[in-house]
Coordinates of C-alpha atoms and ligand atoms in Angstrom, one line a residue:
X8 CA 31.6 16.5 -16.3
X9 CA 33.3 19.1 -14.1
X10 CA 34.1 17.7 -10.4
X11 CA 32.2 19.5 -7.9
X12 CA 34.1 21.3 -4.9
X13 CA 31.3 21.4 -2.4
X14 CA 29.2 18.2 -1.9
X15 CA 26.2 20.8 -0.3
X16 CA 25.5 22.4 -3.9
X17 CA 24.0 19.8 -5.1
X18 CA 23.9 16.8 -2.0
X19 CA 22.8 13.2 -3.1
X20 CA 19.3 12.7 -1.5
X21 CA 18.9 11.1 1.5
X22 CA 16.0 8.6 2.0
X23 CA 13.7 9.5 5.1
X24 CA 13.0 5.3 5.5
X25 CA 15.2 3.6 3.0
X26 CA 13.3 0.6 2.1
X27 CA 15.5 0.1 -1.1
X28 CA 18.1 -0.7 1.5
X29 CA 16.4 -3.1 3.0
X30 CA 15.0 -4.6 -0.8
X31 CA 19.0 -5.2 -1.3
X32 CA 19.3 -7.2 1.8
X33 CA 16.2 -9.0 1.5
X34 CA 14.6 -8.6 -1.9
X35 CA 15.6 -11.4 -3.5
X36 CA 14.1 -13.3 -0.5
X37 CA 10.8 -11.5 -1.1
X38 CA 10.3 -11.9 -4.0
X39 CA 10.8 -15.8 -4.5
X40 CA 8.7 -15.4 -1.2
X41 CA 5.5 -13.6 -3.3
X42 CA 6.3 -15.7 -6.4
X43 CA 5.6 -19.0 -4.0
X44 CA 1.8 -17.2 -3.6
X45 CA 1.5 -16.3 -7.0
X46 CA 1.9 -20.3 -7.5
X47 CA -0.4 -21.5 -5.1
X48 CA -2.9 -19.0 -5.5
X49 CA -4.4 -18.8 -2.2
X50 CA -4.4 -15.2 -2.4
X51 CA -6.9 -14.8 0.6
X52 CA -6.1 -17.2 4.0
X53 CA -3.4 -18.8 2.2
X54 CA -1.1 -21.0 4.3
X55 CA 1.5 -17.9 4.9
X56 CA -1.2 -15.4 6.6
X57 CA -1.4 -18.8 9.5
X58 CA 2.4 -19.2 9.6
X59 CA 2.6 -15.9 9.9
X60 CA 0.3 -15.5 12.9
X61 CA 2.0 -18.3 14.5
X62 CA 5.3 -16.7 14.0
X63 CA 4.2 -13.1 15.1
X64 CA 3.1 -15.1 18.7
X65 CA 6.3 -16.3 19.0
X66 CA 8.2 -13.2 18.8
X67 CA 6.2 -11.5 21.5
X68 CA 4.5 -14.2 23.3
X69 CA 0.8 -12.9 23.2
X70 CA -1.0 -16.2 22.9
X71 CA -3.5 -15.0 19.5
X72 CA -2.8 -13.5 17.2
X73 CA -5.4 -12.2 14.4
X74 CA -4.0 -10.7 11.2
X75 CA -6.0 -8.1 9.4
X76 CA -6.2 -5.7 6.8
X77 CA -4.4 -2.3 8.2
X78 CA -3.6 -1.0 11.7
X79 CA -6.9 0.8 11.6
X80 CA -8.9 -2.3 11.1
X81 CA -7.0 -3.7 14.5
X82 CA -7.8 -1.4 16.1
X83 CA -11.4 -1.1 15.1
X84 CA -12.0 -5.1 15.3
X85 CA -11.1 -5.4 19.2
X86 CA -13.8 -2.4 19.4
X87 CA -16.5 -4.3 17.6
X88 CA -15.6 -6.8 19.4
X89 CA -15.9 -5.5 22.7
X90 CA -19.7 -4.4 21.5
X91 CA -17.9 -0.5 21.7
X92 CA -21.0 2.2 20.7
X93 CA -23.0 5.0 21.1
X94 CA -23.1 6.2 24.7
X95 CA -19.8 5.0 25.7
X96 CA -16.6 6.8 25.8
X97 CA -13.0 5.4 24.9
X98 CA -9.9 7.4 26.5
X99 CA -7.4 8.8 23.9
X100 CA -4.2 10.4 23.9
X101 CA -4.5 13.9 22.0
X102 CA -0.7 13.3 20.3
X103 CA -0.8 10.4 18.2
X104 CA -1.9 10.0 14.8
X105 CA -6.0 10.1 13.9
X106 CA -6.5 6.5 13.6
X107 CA -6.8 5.7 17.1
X108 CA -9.4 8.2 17.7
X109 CA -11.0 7.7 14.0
X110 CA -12.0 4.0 15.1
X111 CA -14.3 5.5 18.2
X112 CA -16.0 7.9 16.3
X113 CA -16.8 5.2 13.5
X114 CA -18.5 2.9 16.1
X115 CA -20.7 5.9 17.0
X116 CA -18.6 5.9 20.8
X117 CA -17.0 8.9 21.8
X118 CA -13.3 9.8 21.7
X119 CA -12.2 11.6 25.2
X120 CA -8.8 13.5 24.7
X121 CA -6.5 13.1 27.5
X122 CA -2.9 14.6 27.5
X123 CA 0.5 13.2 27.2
X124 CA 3.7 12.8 29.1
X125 CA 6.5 15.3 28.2
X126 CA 9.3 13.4 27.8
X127 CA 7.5 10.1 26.6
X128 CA 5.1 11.7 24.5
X129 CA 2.5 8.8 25.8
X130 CA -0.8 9.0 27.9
X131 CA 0.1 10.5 31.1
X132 CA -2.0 8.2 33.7
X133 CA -3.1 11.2 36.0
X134 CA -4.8 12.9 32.5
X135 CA -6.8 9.3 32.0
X136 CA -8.4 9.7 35.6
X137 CA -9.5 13.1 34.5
X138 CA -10.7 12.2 31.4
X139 CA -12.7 8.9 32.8
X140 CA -14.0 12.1 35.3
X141 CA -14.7 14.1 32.2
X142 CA -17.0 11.2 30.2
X143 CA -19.0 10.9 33.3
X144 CA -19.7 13.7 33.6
X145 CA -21.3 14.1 30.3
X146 CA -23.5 11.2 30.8
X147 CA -21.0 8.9 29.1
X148 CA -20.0 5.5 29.9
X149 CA -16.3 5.3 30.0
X150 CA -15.6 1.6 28.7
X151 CA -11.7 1.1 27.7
X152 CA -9.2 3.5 26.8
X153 CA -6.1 3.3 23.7
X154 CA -2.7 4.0 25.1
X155 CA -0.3 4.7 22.0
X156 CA 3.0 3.8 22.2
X157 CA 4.4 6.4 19.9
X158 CA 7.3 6.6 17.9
X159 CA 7.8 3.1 18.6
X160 CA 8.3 3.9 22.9
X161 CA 6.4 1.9 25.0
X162 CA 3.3 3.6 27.5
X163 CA 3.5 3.3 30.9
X164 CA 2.2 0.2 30.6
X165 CA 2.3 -0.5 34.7
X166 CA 0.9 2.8 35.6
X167 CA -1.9 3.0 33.1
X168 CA -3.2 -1.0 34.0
X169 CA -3.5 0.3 37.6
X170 CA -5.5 3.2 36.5
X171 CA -7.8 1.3 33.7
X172 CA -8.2 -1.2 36.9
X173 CA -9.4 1.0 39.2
X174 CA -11.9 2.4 36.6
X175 CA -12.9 -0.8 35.1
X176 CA -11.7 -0.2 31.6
X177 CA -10.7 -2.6 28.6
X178 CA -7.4 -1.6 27.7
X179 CA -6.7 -1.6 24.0
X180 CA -3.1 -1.0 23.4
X181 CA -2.5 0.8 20.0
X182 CA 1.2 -0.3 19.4
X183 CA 1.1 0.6 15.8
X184 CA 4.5 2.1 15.9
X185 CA 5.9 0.1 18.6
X186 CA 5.9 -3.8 17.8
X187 CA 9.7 -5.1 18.2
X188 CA 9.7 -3.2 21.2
X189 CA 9.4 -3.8 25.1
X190 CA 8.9 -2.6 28.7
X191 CA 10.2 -4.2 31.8
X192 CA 11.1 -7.2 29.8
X193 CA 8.2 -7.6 28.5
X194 CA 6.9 -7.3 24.8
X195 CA 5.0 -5.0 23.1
X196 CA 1.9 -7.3 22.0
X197 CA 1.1 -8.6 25.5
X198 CA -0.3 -5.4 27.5
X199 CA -3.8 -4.8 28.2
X200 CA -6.5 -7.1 27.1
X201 CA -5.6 -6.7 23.2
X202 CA -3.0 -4.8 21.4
X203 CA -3.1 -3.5 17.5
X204 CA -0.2 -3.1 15.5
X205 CA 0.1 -1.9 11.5
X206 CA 2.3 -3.2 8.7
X207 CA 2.2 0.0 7.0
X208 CA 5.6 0.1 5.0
X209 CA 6.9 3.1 6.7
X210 CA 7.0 1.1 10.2
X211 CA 9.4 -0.8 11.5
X212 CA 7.9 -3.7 10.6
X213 CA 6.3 -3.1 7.4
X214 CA 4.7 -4.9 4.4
X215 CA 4.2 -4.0 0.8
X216 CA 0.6 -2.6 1.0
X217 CA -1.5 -2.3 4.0
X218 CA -1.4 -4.3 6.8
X219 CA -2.1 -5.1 10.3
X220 CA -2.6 -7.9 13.4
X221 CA -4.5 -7.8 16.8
X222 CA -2.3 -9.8 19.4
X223 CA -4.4 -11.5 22.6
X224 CA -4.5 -14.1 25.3
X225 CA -8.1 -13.9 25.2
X226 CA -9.2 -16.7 22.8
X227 CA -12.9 -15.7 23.1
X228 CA -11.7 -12.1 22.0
X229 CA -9.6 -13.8 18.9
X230 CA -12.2 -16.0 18.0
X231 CA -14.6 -13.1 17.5
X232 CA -12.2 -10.8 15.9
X233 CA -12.1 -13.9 13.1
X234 CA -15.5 -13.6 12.8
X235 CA -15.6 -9.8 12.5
X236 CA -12.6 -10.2 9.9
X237 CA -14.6 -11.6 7.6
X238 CA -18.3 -10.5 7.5
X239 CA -19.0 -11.8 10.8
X240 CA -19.0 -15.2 9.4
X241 CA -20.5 -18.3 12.2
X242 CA -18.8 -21.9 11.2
X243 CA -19.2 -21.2 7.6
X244 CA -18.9 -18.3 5.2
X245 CA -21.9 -18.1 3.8
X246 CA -23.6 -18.0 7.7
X247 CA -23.5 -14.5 9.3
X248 CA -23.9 -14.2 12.9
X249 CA -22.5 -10.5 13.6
X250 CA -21.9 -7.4 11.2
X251 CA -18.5 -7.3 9.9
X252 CA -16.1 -6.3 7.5
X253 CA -13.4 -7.8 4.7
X254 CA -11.2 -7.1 7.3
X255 CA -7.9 -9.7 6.4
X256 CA -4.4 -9.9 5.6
X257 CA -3.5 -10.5 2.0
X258 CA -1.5 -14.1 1.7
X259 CA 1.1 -11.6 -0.3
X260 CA 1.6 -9.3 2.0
X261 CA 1.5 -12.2 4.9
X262 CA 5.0 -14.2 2.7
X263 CA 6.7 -10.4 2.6
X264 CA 6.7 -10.0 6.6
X265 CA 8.0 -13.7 7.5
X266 CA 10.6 -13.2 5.5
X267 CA 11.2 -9.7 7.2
X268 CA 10.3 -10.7 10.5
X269 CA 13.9 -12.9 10.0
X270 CA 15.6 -10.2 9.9
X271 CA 13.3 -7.6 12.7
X272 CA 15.3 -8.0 15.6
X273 CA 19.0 -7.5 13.4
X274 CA 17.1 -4.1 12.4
X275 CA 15.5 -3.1 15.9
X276 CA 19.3 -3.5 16.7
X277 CA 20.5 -1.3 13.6
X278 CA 17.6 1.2 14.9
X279 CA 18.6 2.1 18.5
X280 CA 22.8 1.7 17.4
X281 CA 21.5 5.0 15.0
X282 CA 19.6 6.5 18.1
X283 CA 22.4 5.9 20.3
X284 CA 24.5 7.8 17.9
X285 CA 22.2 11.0 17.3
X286 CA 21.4 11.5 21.0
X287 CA 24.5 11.4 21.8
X288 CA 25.9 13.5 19.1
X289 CA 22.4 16.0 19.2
X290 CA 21.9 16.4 22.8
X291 CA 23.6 19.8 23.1
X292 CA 21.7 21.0 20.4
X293 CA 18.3 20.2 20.9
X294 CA 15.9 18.4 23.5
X295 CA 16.6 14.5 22.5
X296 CA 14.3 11.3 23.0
X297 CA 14.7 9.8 26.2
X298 CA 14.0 6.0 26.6
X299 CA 13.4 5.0 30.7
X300 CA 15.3 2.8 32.4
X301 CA 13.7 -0.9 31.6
X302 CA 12.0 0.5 28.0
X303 CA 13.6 -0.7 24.4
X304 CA 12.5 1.5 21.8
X305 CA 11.7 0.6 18.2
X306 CA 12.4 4.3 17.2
X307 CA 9.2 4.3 14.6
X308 CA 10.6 7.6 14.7
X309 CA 13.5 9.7 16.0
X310 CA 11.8 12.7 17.1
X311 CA 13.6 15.9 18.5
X312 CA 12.5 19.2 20.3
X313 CA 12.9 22.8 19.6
X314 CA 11.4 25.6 21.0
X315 CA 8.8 27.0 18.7
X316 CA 9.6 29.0 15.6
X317 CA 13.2 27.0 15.3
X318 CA 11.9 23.6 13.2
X319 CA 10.8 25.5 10.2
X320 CA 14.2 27.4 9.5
X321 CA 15.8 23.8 10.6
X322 CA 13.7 21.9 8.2
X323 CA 14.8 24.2 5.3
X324 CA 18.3 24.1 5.8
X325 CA 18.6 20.0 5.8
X326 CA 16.4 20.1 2.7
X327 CA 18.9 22.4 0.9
X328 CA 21.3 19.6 1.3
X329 CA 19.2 16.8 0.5
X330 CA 18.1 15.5 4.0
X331 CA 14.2 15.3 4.6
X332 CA 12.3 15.8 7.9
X333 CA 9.1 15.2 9.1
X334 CA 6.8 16.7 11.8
X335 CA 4.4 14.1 13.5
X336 CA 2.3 15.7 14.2
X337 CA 1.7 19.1 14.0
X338 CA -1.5 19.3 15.1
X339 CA -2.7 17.3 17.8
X340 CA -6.0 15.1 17.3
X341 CA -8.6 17.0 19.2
X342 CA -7.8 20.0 17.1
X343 CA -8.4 18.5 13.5
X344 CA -11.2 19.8 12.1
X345 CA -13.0 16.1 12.1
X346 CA -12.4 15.7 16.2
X347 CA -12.6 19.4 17.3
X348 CA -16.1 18.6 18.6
X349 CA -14.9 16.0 21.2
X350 CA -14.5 16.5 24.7
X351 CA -11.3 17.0 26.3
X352 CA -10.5 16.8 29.9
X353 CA -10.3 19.5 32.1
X354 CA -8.1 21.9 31.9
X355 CA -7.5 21.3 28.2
X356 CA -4.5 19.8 26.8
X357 CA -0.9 21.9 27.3
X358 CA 1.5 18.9 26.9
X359 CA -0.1 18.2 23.6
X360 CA -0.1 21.3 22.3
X361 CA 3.5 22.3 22.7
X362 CA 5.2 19.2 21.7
X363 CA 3.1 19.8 17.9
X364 CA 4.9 22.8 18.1
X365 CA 8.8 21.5 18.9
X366 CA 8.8 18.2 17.8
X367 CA 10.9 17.3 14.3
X368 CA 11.5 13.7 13.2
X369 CA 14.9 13.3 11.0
X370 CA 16.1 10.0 8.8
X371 CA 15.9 6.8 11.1
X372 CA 16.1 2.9 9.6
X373 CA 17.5 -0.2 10.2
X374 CA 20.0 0.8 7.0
X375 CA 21.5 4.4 8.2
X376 CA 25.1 3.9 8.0
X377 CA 27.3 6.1 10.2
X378 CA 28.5 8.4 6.9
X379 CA 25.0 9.1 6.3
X380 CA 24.2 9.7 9.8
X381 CA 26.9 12.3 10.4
X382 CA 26.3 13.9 7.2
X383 CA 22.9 14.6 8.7
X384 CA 24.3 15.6 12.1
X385 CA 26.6 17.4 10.7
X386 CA 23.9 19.9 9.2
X387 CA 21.8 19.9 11.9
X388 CA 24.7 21.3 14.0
X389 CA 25.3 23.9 11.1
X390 CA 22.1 24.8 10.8
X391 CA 21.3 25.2 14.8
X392 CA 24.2 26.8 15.4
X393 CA 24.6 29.2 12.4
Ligands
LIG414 C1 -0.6 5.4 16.3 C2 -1.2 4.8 15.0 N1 -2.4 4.2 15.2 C3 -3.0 3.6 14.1 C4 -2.4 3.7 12.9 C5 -3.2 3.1 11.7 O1 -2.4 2.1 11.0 P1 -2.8 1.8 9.5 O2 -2.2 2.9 8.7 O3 -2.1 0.5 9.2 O4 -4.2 1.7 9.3 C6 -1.2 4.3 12.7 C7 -0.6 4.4 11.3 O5 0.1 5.3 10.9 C8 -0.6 4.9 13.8 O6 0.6 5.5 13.7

């Protein structure tokens, strides 16, 4: 085989999330970890989907936890819970992924878009009053809003209580990008009256299939989600109180994230070391993330901006040389053909709208080693500057 001069005509692939990294740290681990299931065979509410729950409470301090079947259902279960339906209105951000308005719209309630913060990408507080202002004003009853905490950066968790407060609304915090992380000192998992996080393999703390947990100090709240998780049951199974859904988390997938949350914190770690490093060497280039003073990131994502028209040519270059990107999301929610006919507040949704035109997500794991990572800089610099 001839030696190649140039690396760039034909670059090894680099992996956008590189969960084989993480397999050769932990897989042996995981796998005697499933094997122990497949022995006991209590595939459904085995012993690990408890231990689990019990561990994911002591990590971030919220007093229930409820495991369930997907980030979606989470979310969905506090809703049902909370007797969400026609007639009422739940506040949304317009940037974040469909789930969090899909969930409303199932329960027959209505999604209200309201805008996001520029530099956090989360719910700007001031858009929520408008938007409470805007479901009233269609005859709706605004009961609870879902603040996002996107790309793994933590809402303005202070500023959007005082605002819920003042409007009387249950705040469900959808922190399916963003458990690990914290604000003021406080973790993710204990803000608002629930929180819903996903175990999607692509986040930072991930399973091998679906998953997903609904963190409370509401016992009432985690008793009924339970109930909800599993066709409403009462005391017994086979004694229905409430309409429900199979709404649980497999034992399997429950043995594969205690033996990865070991190991969370060590990545969360690995995670902002490889932020530090691209804002830092990026920030000249391009708009960078910006984490506030008393916030720890999770970076779900490492998410840049460009002005418009420069991510597509950017995008194109790093895939010539093996280096994938990603654009969440490129069109916000309320524009979707499924949510177009929602409401939006006033004045429509600006913020929204221009960061699905700028934003560009590149490589980011708890495995990036610093050759990788300049390698990608490296092009990104190339291919902005050329
Ligand atoms: C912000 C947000 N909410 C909800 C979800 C839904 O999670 P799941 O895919 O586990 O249902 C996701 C998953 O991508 C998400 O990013």
């Amino acid at each position: 085989m001839t030696a190649r001069t140039d690396p760039r005509s034909n670059p090894v692939a680099i992996p956008f999330i590189d969960v084989a990294g993480q397999r050769r740290r932990l897989g042996a681990r995981i796998d005697a970890a499933i094997a122990r299931v497949t022995a006991h065979c209590q595939f459904i509410l085995g012993p690990e989907v408890r231990a689990l729950e019990e561990e994911l409470a002591r990590f971030c301090g919220a007093r229930h936890v409820v495991t369930c079947a997907s980030g979606t259902d989470a979310l969905l279960l506090v809703l049902m819970a909370k007797g969400i339906g026609p007639g009422d209105a739940v506040i949304c951000p317009a940037f974040t992924f469909c789930a969090t308005a899909e969930v409303v719209a199932l329960l027959g309630a209505t999604p209200v878009f309201a805008d996001v913060d520029e530099d956090t990408f989360n719910i700007d507080a001031a858009s929520l009053a408008l938007a409470v202002a805007k479901a009233k004003a269609l005859g709706l009853t605004p009961k609870a809003v879902i603040p996002v905490d996107l790309f793994g950066l933590p809402a303005d968790h202070d500023a959007l209580a005082a605002s819920a407060e003042a409007d009387d609304l249950f705040i469900l915090d959808d922190a399916a990008q963003a458990f690990g992380a914290s604000y003021k000192g406080r973790p993710i998992g204990t803000f608002g009256h629930a929180t819903a996080t996903s175990f999607f393999p692509a986040k930072p703390l991930g399973c091998y299939g679906d998953g997903g947990a609904v963190f409370t100090d509401d016992g009432d709240l985690a008793e009924l989600v339970k109930s909800l998780r599993v066709h409403g049951h009462g005391g017994h199974k086979y004694n229905n109180v409430r309409i429900g859904i199979t709404g649980r988390l497999d034992t399997i997938q429950a043995a594969v994230l205690l033996e990865k949350l070991e190991i969370f914190r060590d990545e969360i770690a690995a995670r902002n070391r490889a932020a530090e490093r691209y804002n830092n060497a990026l920030g000249n280039v391009a708009t960078v993330p910006r984490v506030p003073d008393g916030y720890t990131s999770v970076w779900a994502q490492y998410t840049i901006r460009l002005e418009p028209g420069r991510r597509d040519p950017l995008a194109a270059a790093l895939k010539q040389e093996g280096i994938p990107t990603a654009i969440y999301y490129p069109t916000p929610v309320h524009r979707l053909q499924a949510y177009a006919h929602f409401p939006v507040v006033d004045g429509g949704l600006p913020v929204s709208e221009k960061l699905a035109q700028e934003v560009i997500s590149l490589p980011m794991h708890g495995y990036l080693d610093e050759p990788t990572q300049d390698r990608i800089i490296d092009a990104v610099h190339r291919a902005l500057n050329g």
